[in-house]
Short mmCIF file of C-alpha atoms in Angstrom, two decimals:
data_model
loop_
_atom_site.label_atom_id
_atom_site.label_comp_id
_atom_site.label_asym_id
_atom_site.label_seq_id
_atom_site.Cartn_x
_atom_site.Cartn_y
_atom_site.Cartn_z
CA UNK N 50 61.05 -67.36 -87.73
CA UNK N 51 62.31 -64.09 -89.97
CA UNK N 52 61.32 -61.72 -87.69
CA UNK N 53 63.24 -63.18 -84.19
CA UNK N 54 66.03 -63.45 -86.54
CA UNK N 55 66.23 -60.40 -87.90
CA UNK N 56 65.19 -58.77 -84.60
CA UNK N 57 68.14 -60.54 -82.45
CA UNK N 58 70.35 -57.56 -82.09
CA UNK N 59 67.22 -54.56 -80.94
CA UNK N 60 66.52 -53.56 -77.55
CA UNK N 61 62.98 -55.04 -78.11
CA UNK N 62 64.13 -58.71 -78.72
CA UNK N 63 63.22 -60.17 -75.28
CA UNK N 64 59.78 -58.65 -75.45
CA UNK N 65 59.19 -59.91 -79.03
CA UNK N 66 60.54 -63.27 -77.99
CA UNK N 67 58.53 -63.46 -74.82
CA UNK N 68 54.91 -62.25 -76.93
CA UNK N 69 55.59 -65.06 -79.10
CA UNK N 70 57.77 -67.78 -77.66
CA UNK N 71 54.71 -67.91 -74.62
CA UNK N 72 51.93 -66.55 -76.19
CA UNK N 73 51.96 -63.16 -74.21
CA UNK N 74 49.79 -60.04 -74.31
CA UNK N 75 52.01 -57.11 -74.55
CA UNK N 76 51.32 -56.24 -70.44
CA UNK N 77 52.55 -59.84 -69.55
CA UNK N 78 55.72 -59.47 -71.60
CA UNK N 79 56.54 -56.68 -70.39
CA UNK N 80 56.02 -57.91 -66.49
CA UNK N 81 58.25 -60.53 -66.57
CA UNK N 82 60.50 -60.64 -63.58
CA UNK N 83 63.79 -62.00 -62.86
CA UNK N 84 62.81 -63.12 -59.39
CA UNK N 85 59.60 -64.85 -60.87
CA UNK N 86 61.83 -67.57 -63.05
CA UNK N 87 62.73 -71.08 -61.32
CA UNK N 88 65.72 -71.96 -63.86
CA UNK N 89 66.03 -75.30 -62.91
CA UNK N 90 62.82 -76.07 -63.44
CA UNK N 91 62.61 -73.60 -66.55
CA UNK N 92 59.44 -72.61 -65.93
CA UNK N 93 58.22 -68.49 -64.80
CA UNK N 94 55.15 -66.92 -62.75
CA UNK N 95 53.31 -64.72 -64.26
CA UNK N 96 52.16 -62.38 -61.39
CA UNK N 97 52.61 -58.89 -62.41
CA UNK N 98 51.76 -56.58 -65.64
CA UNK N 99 52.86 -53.28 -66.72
CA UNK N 100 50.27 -50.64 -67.59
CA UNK N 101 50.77 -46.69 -67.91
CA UNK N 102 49.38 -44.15 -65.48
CA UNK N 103 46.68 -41.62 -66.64
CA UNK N 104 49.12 -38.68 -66.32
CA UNK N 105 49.98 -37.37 -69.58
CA UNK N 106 53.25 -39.10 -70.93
CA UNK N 107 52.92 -41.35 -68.12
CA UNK N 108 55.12 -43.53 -66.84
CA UNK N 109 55.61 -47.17 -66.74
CA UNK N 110 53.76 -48.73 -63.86
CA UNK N 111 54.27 -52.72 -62.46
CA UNK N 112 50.70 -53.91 -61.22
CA UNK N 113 51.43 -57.32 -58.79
CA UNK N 114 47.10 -57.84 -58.96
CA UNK N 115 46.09 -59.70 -62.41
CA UNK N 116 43.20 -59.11 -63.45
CA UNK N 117 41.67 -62.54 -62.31
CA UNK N 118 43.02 -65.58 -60.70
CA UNK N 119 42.97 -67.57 -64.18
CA UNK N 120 45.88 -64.49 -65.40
CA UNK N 121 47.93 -66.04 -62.62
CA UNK N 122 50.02 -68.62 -63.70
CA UNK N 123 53.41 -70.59 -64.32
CA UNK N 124 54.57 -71.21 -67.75
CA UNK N 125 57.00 -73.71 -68.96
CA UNK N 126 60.00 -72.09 -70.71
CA UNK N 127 60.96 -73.28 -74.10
CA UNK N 128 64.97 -73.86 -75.45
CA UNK N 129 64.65 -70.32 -77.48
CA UNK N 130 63.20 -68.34 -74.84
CA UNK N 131 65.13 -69.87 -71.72
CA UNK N 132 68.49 -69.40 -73.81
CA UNK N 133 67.38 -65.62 -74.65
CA UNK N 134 66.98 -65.04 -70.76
CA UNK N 135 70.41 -66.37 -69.90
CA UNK N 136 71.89 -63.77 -72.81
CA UNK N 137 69.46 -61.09 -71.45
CA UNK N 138 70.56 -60.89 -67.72
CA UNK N 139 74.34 -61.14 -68.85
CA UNK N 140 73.46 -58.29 -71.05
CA UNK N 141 71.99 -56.13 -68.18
CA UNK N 142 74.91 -56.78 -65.88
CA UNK N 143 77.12 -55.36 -68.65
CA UNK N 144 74.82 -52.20 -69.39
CA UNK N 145 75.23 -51.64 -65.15
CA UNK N 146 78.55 -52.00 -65.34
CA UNK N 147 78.81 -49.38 -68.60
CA UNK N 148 76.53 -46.60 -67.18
CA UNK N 149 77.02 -46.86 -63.46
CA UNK N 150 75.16 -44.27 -61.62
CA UNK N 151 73.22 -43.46 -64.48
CA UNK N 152 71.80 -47.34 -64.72
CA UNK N 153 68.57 -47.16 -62.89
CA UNK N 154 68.67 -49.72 -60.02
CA UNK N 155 64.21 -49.24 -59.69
CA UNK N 156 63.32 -52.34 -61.69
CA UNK N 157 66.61 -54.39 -61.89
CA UNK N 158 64.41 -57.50 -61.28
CA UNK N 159 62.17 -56.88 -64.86
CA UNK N 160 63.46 -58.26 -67.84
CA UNK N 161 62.54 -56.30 -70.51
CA UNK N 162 64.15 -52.53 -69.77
CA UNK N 163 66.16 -50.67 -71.57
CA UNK N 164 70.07 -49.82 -71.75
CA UNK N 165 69.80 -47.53 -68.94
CA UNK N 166 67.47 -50.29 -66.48
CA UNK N 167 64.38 -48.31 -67.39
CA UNK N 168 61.16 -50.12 -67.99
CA UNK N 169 59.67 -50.05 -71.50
CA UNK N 170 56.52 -48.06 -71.24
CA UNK N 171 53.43 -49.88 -73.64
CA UNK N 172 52.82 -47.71 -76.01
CA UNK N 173 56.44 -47.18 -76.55
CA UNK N 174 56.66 -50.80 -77.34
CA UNK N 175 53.44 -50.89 -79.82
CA UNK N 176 54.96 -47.77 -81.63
CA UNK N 177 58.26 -49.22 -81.60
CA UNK N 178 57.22 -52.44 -83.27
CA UNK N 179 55.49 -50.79 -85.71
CA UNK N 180 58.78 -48.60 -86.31
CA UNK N 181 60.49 -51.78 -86.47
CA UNK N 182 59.26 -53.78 -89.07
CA UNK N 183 59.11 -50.98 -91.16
CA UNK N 184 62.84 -50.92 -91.14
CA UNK N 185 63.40 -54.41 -91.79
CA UNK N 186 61.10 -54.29 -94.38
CA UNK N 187 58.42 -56.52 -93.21
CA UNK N 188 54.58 -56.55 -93.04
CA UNK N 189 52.71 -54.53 -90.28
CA UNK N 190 51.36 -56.91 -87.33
CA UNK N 191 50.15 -55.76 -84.23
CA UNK N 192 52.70 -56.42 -81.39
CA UNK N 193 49.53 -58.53 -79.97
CA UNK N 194 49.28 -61.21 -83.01
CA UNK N 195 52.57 -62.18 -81.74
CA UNK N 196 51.28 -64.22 -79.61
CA UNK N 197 48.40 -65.96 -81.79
CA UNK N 198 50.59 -68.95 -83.51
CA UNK N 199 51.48 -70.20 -79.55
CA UNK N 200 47.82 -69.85 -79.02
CA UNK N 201 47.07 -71.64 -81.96
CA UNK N 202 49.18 -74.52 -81.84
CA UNK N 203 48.07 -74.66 -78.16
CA UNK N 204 44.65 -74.27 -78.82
CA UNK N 205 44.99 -77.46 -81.48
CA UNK N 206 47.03 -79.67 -79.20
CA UNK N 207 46.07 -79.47 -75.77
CA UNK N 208 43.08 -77.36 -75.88
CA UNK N 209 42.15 -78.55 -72.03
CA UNK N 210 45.14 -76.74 -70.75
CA UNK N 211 44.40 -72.97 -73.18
CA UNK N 212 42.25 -71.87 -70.16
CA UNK N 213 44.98 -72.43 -67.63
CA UNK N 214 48.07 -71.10 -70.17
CA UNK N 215 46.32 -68.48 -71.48
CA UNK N 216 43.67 -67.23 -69.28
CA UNK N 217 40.96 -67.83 -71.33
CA UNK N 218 37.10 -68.50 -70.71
CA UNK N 219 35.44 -71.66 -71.30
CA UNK N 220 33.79 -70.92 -73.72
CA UNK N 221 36.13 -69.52 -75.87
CA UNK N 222 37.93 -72.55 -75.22
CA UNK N 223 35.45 -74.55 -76.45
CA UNK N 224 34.96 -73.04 -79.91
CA UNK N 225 38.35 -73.09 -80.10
CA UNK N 226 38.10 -76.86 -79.76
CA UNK N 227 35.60 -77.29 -82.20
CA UNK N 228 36.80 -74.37 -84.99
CA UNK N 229 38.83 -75.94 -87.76
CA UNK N 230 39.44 -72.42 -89.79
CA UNK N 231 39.57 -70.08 -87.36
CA UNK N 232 40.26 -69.61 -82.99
CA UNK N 233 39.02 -66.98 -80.78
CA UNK N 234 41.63 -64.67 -78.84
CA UNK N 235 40.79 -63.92 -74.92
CA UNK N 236 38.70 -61.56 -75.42
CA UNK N 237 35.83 -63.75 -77.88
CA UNK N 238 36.41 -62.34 -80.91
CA UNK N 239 37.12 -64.59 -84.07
CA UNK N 240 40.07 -64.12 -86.19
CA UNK N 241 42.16 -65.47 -88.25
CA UNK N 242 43.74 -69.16 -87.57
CA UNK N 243 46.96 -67.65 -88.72
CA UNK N 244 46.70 -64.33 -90.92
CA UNK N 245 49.21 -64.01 -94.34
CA UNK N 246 50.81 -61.01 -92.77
CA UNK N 247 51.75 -63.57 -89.25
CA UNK N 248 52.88 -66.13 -91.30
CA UNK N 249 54.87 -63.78 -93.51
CA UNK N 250 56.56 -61.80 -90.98
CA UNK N 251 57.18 -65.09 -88.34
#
């Protein structure tokens, strides 16, 4: 996939890898804990999102409730994504060792945070993106179509697990199931199987 390639080296990697390597919304990505990842059996729980407060220029904010029981739930953890974990936490331990006092210590057990241990606020990540693929020179996608080729190949070849994986309703999983040129997100709306721009960027 171009853009995890050309996106290995940026502070955004791990969230871009997470969106698509497991099909994540941006909040999930973002939520990912350390303490939430069983590495022998490579899997993680998916317990806790991070939204923004309503304060102006507000900050980050870890929610432990999802927003229903179905948003609850362990994921197995592919080769590319388990590997970019393991390079991840070595990378943090090195950033706490470079910065000392001035690493924050608040949310050492969340994956994706920046240099200084500070977690990546979601706006700053859709903006980022956006930033992003402009300098590498590749089509605009929203940070949350990452996640729509997992879905899809999901959706096409074990559609009786999509409502468990990706907290889906029934009957969006259904008309999933049935759809040949197109698949439903979460939320019920139709779009594309796979858009150009996806394909082109991924």
């Amino acid at each position: 996939m171009e853009l995890l390639e050309k996106s290995r080296t940026d502070p955004l990697y791990p969230a871009i890898m997470l969106a698509s390597g497991l099909g994540l919304r941006r909040s999930e990505a973002l939520g990912i804990r350390w303490s939430r990842i069983d590495w022998e059996q490579r899997t993680v729980l998916l317990d806790t999102k991070i939204v923004e407060s309503d304060e102006v220029g507000g900050s980050p904010i870890p929610i432990e409730e999802m927003k229903n029981k179905s948003s609850r739930r362990t994921l197995p953890l592919p080769d590319p994504v388990y590997e970019m974990l393991l390079n991840e936490k070595e990378k943090q331990a090195v950033y706490k060792k470079m910065f000392k006092s001035s690493y924050s210590n608040e949310f050492e057990d969340y994956v994706c945070v920046n240099q200084l241990g500070e977690l990546m606020k979601p706006s700053y990540v859709t903006q980022y993106f956006s930033d992003l693929l402009k300098r590498l020179g590749m089509r605009h996608i929203r940070f949350h179509d990452l996640r729509h080729p997992y879905v899809k190949y999901t959706t096409k070849n074990n559609c009786d697990n999509l409502m468990k994986i990706f907290a889906c309703t029934e009957p969006v999983i259904k008309k999933c199931a049935k759809s040949t040129q197109s698949q439903f997100c979460c939320r019920g709306k139709r779009t594309p199987a796979l858009s150009a721009s996806l394909q082109w960027n991924l």
